[in-house]
PDB file of C-alpha atoms in Angstrom:
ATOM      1  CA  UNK A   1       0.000   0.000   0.000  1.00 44.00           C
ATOM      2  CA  UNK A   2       1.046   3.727  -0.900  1.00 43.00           C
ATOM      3  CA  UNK A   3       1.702   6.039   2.043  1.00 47.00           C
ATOM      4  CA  UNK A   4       0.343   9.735   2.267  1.00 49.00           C
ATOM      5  CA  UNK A   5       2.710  11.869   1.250  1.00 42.00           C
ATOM      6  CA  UNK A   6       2.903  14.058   4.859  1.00 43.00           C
ATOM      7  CA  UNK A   7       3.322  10.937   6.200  1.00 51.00           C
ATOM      8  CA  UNK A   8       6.711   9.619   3.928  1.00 49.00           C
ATOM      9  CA  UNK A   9       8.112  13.499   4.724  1.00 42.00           C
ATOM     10  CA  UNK A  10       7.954  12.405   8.418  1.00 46.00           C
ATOM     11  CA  UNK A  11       9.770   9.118   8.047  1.00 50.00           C
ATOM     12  CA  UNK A  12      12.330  10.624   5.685  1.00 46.00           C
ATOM     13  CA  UNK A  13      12.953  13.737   8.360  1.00 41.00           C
ATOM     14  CA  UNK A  14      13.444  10.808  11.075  1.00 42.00           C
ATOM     15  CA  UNK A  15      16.172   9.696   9.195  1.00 41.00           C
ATOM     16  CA  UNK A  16      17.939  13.253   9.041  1.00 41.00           C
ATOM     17  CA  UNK A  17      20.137  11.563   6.243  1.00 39.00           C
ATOM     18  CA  UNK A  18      19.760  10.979   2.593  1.00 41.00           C
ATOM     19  CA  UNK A  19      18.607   7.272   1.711  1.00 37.00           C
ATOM     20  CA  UNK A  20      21.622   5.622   0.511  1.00 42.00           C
ATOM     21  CA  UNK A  21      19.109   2.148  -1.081  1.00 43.00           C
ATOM     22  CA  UNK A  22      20.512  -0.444   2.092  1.00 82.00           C
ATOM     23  CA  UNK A  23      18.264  -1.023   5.361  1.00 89.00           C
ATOM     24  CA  UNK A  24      17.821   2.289   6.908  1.00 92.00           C
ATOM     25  CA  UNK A  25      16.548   2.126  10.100  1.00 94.00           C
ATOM     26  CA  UNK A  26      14.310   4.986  10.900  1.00 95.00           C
ATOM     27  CA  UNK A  27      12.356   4.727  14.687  1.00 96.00           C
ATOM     28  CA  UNK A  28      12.675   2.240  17.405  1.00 96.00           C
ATOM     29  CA  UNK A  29       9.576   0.295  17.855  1.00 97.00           C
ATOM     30  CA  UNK A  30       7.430   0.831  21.230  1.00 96.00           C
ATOM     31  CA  UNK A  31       9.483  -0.609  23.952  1.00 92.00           C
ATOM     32  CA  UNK A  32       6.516  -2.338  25.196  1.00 93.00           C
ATOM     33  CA  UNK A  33       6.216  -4.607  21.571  1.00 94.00           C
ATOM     34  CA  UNK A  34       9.048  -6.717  21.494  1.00 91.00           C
ATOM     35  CA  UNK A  35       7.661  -9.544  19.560  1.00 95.00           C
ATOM     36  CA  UNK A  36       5.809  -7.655  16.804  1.00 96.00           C
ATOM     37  CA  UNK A  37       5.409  -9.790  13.771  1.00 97.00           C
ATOM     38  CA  UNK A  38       3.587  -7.236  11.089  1.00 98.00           C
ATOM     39  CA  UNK A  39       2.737  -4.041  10.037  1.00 98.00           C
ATOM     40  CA  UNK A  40       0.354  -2.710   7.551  1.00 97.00           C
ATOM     41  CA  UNK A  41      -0.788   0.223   6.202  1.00 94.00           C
ATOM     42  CA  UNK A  42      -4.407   0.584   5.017  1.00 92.00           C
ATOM     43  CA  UNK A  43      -5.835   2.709   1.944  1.00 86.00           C
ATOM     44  CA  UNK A  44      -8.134   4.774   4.603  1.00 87.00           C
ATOM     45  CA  UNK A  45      -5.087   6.568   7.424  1.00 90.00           C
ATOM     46  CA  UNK A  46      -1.650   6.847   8.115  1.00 91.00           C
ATOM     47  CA  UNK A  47      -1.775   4.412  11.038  1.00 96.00           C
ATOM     48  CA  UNK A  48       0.850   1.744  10.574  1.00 97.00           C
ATOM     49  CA  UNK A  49      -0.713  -1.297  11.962  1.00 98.00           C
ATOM     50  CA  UNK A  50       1.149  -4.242  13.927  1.00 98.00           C
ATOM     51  CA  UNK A  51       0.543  -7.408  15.960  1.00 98.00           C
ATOM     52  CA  UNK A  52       2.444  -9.700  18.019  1.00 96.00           C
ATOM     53  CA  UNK A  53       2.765 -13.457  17.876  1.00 94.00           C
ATOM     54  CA  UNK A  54       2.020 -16.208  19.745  1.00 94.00           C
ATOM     55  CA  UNK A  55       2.209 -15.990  23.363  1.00 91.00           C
ATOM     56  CA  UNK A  56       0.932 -12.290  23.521  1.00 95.00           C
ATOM     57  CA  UNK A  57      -2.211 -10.248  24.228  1.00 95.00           C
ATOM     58  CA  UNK A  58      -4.631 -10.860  20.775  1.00 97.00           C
ATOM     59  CA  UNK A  59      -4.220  -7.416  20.245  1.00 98.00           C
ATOM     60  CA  UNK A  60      -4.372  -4.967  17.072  1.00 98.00           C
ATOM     61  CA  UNK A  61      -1.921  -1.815  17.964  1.00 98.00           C
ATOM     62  CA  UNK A  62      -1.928   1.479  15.771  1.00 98.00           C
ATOM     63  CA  UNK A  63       1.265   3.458  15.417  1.00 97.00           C
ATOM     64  CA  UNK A  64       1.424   7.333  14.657  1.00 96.00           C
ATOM     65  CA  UNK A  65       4.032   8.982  12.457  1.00 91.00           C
ATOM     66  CA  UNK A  66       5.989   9.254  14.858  1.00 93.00           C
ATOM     67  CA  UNK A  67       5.817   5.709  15.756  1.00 96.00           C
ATOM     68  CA  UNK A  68       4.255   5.988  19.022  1.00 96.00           C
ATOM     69  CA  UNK A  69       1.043   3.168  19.958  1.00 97.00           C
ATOM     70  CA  UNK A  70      -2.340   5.709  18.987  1.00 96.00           C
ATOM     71  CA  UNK A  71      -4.250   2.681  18.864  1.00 97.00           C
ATOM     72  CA  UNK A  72      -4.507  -0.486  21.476  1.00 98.00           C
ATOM     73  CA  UNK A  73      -7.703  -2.747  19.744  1.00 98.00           C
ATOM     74  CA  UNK A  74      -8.651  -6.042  21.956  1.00 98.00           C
ATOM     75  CA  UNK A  75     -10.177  -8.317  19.344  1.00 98.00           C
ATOM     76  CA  UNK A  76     -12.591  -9.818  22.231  1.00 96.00           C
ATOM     77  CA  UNK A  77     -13.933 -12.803  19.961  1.00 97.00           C
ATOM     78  CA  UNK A  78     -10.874 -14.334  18.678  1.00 97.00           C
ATOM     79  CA  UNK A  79      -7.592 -15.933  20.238  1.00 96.00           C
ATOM     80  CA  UNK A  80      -3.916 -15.303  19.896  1.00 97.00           C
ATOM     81  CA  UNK A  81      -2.678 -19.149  18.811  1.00 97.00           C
ATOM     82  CA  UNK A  82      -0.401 -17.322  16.487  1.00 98.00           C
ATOM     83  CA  UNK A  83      -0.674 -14.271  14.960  1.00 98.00           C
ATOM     84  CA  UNK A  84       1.859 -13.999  12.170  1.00 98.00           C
ATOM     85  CA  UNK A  85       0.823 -10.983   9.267  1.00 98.00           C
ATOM     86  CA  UNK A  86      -1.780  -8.544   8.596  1.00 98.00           C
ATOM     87  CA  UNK A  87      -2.506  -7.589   4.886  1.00 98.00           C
ATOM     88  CA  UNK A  88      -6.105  -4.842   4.182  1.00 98.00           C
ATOM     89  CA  UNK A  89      -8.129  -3.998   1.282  1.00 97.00           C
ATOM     90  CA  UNK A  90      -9.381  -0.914  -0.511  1.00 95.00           C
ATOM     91  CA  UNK A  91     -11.869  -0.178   1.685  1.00 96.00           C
ATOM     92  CA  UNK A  92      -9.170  -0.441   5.055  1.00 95.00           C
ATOM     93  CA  UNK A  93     -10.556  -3.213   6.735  1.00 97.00           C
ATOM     94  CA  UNK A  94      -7.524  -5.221   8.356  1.00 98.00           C
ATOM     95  CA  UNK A  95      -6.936  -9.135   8.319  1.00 98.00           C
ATOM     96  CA  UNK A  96      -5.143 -10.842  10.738  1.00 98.00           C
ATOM     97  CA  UNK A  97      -3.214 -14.062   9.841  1.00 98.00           C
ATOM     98  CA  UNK A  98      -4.037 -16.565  12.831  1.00 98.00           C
ATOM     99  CA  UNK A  99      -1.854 -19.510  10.792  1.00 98.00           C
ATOM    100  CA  UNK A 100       1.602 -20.053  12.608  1.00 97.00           C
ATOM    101  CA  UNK A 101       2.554 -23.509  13.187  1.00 96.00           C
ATOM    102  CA  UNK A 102       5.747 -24.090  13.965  1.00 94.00           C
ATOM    103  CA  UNK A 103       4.988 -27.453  15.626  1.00 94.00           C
ATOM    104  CA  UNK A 104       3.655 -28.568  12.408  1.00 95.00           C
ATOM    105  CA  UNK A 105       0.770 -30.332  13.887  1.00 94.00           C
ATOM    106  CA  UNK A 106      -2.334 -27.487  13.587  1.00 96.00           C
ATOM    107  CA  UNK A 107      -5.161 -28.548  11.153  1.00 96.00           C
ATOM    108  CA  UNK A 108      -7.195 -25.718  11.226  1.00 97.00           C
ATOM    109  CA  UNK A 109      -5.795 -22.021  10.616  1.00 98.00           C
ATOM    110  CA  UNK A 110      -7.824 -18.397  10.695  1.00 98.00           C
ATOM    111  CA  UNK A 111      -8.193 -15.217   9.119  1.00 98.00           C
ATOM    112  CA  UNK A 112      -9.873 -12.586  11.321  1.00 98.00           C
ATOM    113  CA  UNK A 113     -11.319  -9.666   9.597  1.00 98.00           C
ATOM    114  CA  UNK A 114     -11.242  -5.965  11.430  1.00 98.00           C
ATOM    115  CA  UNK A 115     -13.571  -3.807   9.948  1.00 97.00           C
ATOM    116  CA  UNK A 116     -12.497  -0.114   9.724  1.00 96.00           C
ATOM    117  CA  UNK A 117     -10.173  -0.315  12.664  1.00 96.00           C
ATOM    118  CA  UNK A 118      -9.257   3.405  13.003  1.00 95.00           C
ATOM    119  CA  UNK A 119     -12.866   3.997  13.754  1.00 95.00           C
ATOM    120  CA  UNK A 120     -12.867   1.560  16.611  1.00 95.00           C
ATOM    121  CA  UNK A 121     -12.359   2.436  20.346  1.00 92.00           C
ATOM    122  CA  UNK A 122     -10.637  -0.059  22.742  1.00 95.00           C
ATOM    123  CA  UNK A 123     -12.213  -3.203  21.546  1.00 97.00           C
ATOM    124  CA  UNK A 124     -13.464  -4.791  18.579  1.00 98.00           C
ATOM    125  CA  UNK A 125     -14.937  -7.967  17.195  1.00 97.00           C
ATOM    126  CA  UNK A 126     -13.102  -9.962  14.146  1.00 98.00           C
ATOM    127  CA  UNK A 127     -15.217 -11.766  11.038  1.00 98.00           C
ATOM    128  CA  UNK A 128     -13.589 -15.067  11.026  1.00 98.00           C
ATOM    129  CA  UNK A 129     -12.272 -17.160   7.273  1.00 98.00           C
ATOM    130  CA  UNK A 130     -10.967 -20.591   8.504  1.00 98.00           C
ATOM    131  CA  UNK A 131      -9.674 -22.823   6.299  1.00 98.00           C
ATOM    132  CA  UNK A 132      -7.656 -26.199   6.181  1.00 98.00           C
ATOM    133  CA  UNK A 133      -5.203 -27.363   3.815  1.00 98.00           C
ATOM    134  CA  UNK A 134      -5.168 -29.342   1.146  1.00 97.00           C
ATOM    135  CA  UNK A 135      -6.251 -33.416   1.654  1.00 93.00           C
ATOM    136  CA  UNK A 136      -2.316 -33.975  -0.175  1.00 94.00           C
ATOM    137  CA  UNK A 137      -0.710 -31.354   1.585  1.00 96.00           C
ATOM    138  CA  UNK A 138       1.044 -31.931   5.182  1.00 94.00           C
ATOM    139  CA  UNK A 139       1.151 -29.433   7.913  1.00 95.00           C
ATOM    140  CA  UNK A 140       2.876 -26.743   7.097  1.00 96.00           C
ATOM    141  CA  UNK A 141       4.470 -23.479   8.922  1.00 97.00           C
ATOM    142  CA  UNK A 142       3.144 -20.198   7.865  1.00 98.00           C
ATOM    143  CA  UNK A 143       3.420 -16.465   8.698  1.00 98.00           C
ATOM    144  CA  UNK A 144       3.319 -14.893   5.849  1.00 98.00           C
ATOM    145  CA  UNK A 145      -0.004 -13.762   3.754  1.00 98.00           C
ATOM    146  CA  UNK A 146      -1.453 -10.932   1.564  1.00 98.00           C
ATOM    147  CA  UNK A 147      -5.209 -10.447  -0.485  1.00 98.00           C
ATOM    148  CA  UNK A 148      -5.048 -10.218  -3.958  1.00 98.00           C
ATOM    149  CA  UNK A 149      -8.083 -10.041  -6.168  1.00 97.00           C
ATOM    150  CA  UNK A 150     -10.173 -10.820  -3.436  1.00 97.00           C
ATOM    151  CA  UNK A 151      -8.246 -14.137  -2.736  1.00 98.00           C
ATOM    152  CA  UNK A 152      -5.573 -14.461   0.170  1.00 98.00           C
ATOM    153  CA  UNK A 153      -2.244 -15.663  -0.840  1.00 98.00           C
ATOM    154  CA  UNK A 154      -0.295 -17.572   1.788  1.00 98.00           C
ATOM    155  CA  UNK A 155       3.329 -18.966   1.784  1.00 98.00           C
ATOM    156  CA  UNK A 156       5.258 -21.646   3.903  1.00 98.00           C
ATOM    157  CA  UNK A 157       8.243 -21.435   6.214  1.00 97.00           C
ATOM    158  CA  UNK A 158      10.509 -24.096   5.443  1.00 93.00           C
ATOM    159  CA  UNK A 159      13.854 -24.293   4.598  1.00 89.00           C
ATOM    160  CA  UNK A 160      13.609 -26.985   2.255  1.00 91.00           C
ATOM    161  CA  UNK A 161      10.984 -25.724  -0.584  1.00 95.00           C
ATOM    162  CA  UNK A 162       8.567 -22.590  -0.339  1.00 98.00           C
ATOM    163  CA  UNK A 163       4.640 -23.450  -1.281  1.00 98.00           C
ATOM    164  CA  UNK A 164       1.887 -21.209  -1.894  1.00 98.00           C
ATOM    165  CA  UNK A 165      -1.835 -21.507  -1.060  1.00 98.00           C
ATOM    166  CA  UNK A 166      -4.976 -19.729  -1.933  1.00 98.00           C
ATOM    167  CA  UNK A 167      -8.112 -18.869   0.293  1.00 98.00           C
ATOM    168  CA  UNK A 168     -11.327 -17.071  -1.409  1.00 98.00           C
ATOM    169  CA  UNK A 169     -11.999 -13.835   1.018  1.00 98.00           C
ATOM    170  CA  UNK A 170     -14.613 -15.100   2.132  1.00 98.00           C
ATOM    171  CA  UNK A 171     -16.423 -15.284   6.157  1.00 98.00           C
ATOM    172  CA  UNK A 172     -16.732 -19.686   6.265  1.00 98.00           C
ATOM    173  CA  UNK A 173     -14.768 -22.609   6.497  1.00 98.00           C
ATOM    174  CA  UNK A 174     -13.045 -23.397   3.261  1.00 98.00           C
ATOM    175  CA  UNK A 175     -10.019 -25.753   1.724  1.00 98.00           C
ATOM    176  CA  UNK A 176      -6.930 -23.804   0.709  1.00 98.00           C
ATOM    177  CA  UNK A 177      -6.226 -24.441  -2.960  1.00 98.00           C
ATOM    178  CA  UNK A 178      -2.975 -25.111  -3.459  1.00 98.00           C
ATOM    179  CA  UNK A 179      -0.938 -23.173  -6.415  1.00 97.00           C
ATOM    180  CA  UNK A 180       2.794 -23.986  -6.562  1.00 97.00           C
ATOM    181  CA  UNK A 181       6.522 -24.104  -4.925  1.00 97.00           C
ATOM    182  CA  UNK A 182      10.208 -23.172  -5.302  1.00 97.00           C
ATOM    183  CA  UNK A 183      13.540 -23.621  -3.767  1.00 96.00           C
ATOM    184  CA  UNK A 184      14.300 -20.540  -2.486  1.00 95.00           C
ATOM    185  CA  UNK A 185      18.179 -19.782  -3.127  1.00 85.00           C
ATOM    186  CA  UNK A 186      20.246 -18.952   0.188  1.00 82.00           C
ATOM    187  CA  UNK A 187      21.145 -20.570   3.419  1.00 85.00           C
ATOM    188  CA  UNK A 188      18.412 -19.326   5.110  1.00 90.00           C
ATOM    189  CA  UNK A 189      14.998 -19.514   3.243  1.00 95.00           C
ATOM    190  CA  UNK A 190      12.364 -18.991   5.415  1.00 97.00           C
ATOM    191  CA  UNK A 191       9.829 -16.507   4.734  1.00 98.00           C
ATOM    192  CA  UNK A 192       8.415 -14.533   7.404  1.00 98.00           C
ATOM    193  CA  UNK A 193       6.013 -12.127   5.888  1.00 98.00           C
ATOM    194  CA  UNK A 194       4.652 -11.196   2.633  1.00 98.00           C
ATOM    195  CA  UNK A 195       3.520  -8.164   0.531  1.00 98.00           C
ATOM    196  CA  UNK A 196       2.271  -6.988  -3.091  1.00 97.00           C
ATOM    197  CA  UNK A 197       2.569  -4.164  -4.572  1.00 95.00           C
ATOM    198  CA  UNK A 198      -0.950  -1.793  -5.112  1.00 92.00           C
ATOM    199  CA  UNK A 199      -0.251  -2.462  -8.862  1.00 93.00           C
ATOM    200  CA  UNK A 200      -0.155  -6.256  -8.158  1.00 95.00           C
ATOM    201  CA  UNK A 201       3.262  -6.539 -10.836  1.00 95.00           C
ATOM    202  CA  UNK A 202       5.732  -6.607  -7.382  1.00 96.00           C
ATOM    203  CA  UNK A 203       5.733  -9.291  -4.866  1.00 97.00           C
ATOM    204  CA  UNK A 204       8.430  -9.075  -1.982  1.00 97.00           C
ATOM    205  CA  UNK A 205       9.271 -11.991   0.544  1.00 98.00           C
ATOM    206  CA  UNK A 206      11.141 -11.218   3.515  1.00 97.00           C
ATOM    207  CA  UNK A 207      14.153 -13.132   5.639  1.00 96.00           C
ATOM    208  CA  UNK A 208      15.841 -12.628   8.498  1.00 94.00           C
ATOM    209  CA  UNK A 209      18.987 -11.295   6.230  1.00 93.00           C
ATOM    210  CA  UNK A 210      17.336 -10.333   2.772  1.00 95.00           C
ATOM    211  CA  UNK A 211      14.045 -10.068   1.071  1.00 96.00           C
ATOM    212  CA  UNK A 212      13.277 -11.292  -2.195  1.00 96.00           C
ATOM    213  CA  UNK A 213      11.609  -9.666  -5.280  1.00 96.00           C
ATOM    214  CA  UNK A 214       9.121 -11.455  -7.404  1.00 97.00           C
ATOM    215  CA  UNK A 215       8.460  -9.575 -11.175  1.00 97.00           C
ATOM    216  CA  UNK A 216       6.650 -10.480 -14.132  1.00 97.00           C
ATOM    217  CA  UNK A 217       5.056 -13.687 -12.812  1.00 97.00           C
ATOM    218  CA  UNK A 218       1.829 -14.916 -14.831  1.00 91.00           C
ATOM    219  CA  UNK A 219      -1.499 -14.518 -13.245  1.00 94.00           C
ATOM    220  CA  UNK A 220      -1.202 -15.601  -9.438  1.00 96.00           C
ATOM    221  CA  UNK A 221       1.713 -18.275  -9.695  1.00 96.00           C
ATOM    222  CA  UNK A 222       4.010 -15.633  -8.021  1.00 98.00           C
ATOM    223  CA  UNK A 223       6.551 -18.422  -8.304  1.00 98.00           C
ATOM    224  CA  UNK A 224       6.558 -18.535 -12.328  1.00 97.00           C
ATOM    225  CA  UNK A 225       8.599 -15.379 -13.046  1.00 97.00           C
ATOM    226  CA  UNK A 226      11.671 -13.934 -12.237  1.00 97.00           C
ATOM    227  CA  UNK A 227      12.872 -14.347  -8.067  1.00 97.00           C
ATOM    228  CA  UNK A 228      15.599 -11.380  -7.051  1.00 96.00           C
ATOM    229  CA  UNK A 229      17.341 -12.154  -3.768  1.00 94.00           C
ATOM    230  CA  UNK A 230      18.502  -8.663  -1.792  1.00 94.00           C
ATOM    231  CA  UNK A 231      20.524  -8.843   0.854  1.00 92.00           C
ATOM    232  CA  UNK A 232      20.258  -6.483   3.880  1.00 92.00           C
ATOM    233  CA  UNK A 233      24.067  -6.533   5.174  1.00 86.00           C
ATOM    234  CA  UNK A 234      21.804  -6.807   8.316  1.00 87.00           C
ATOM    235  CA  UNK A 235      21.225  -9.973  10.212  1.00 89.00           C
ATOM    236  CA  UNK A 236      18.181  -9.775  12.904  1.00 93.00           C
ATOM    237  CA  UNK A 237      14.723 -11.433  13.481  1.00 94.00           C
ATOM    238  CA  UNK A 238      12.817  -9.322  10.658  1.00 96.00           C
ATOM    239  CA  UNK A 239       9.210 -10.571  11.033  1.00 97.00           C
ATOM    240  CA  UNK A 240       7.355  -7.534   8.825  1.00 98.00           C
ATOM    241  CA  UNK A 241       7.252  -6.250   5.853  1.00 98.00           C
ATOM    242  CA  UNK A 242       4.660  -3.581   4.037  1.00 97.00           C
ATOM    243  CA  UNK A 243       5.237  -2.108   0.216  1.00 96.00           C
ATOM    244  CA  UNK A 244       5.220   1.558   0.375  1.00 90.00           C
ATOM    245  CA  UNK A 245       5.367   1.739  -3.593  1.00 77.00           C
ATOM    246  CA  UNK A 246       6.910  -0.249  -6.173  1.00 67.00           C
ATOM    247  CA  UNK A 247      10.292   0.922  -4.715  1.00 85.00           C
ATOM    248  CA  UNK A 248      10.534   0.830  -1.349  1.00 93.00           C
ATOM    249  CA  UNK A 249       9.225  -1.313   1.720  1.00 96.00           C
ATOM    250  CA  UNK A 250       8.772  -1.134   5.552  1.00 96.00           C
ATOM    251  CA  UNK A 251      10.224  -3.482   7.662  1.00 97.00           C
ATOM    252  CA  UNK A 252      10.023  -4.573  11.149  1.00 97.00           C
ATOM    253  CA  UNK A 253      12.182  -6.781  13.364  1.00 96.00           C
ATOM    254  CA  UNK A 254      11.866  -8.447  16.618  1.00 95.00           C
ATOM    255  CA  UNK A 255      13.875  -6.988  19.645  1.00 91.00           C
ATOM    256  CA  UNK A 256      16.389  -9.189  21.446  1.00 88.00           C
ATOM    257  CA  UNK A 257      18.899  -8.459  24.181  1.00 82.00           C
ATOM    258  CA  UNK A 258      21.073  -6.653  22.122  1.00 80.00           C
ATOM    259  CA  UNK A 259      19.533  -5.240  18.594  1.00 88.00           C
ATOM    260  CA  UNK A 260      16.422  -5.380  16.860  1.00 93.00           C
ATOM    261  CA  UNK A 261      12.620  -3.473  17.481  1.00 95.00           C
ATOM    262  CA  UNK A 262      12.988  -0.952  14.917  1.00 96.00           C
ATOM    263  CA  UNK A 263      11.408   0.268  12.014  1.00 97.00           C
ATOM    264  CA  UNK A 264      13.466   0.651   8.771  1.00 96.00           C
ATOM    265  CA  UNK A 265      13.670   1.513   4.966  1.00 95.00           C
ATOM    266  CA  UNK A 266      14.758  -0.306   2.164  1.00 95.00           C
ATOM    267  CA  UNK A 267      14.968   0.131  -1.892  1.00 93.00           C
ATOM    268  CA  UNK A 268      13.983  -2.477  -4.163  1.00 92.00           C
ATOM    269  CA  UNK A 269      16.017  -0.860  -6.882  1.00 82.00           C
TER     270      UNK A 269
END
């Protein structure tokens, strides 16, 4: 999603430096979100949207230019199992990605919608799409997602081979549908989070130490065209990622002891 222009200005002046194209950071996160694992920005505000994983409050936070929490939305009819992206549509509702699985054993995985969430006070309910996967298919890691002509896209964390599913956007129980899979290239190939661009011609998959670039793929096998690795020169626990336009991206990471919780820029070109 494209930011509002005041609001680029005011990441660009927290930076006080000209963009060089590596991983800029630009804020540190709130101190009290250490395991934030997504952001978003809808069509509707300039609230940057985030969420924290498993083993947190089930929680939808807002974040002002300025990267301070504006926003702190219980979503009372859902649970936290694990929370793992958030992508929106055109009309800024929010969807939360309830599909982590890093035991491998979970059958059945969620997407909880938030209508209009800027309008909401301190509490909100979620429209729930649950689906399973495919009878063929085994259990499967995922926390990374994003809607795309009405349909969400998900992707697998593995470090063997990367697959991607489909799920209609749709409130109901449904079967994923599954599309296709690649070898990611790299020692470490496990995708954390997921975004297209608003012209649906740029999809970007992000890693701990480098994101990749998907371009010209044919129709929604993202897989089928050409893959771009680009590496950070930055090792941490990156867990977020959000297009700002087809050349730039937002991208969170977790905080540890010693580094991480910060918000940064990076170029795709």
């Amino acid at each position: 999603m494209q930011f509002n222009t005041t609001l680029l200005f005011i990441i660009f002046f927290l930076t006080n430096s000209c963009y060089s194209g590596k991983l800029t950071p630009l804020a540190d996160l709130p101190s009290g979100l250490k395991e934030i694992s997504a952001i978003e920005k809808t069509s509707k505000s300039d609230i940057l949207w985030v969420i924290e994983d498993a083993g947190n409050n089930n929680h939808l936070y807002g974040l002002d230019a300025k990267v301070k929490i504006t926003k702190d939305i219980e979503i009372e009819n859902v649970q936290n199992i694990d929370w793992e992206d958030l992508t929106s549509d055109t009309d800024g509702n929010i969807y939360i990605g309830d599909f982590g699985n890093n035991s491998k054993k979970r059958k059945n995985f969620a997407i909880y919608k938030v209508s209009h969430p800027e309008n909401a006070e301190s509490s909100a309910k979620a429209e729930v799409i649950s689906f399973k996967l495919p009878k063929d298919m085994k259990s499967e890691d995922f926390e990374s997602f994003f809607l795309y002509n009405d349909a969400f896209y998900m992707f697998s964390k593995d470090h063997k081979k990367c697959e991607l599913i489909k799920v209609p956007n749709q409130v109901g129980d449904h079967v994923a549908e599954y599309i296709s899979e690649v070898k990611l290239k790299g020692k470490k190939t496990k995708v954390t989070s997921a975004d297209i661009s608003q012209d649906g011609k740029t999809v970007v998959l992000l890693n701990h130490d480098k994101l990749w670039k998907l371009s010209d793929f044919a129709s929604d096998d993202f897989f089928s065209g050409t893959i771009e690795a680009m590496a950070f020169e930055h090792e941490s626990q990156k867990e977020g990622i959000n297009i700002l336009d087809s050349n730039e991206v937002l991208i969170t990471d977790e905080k540890t002891k010693h580094e991480g919780g910060k918000l940064y820029l990076f170029g795709l070109d």
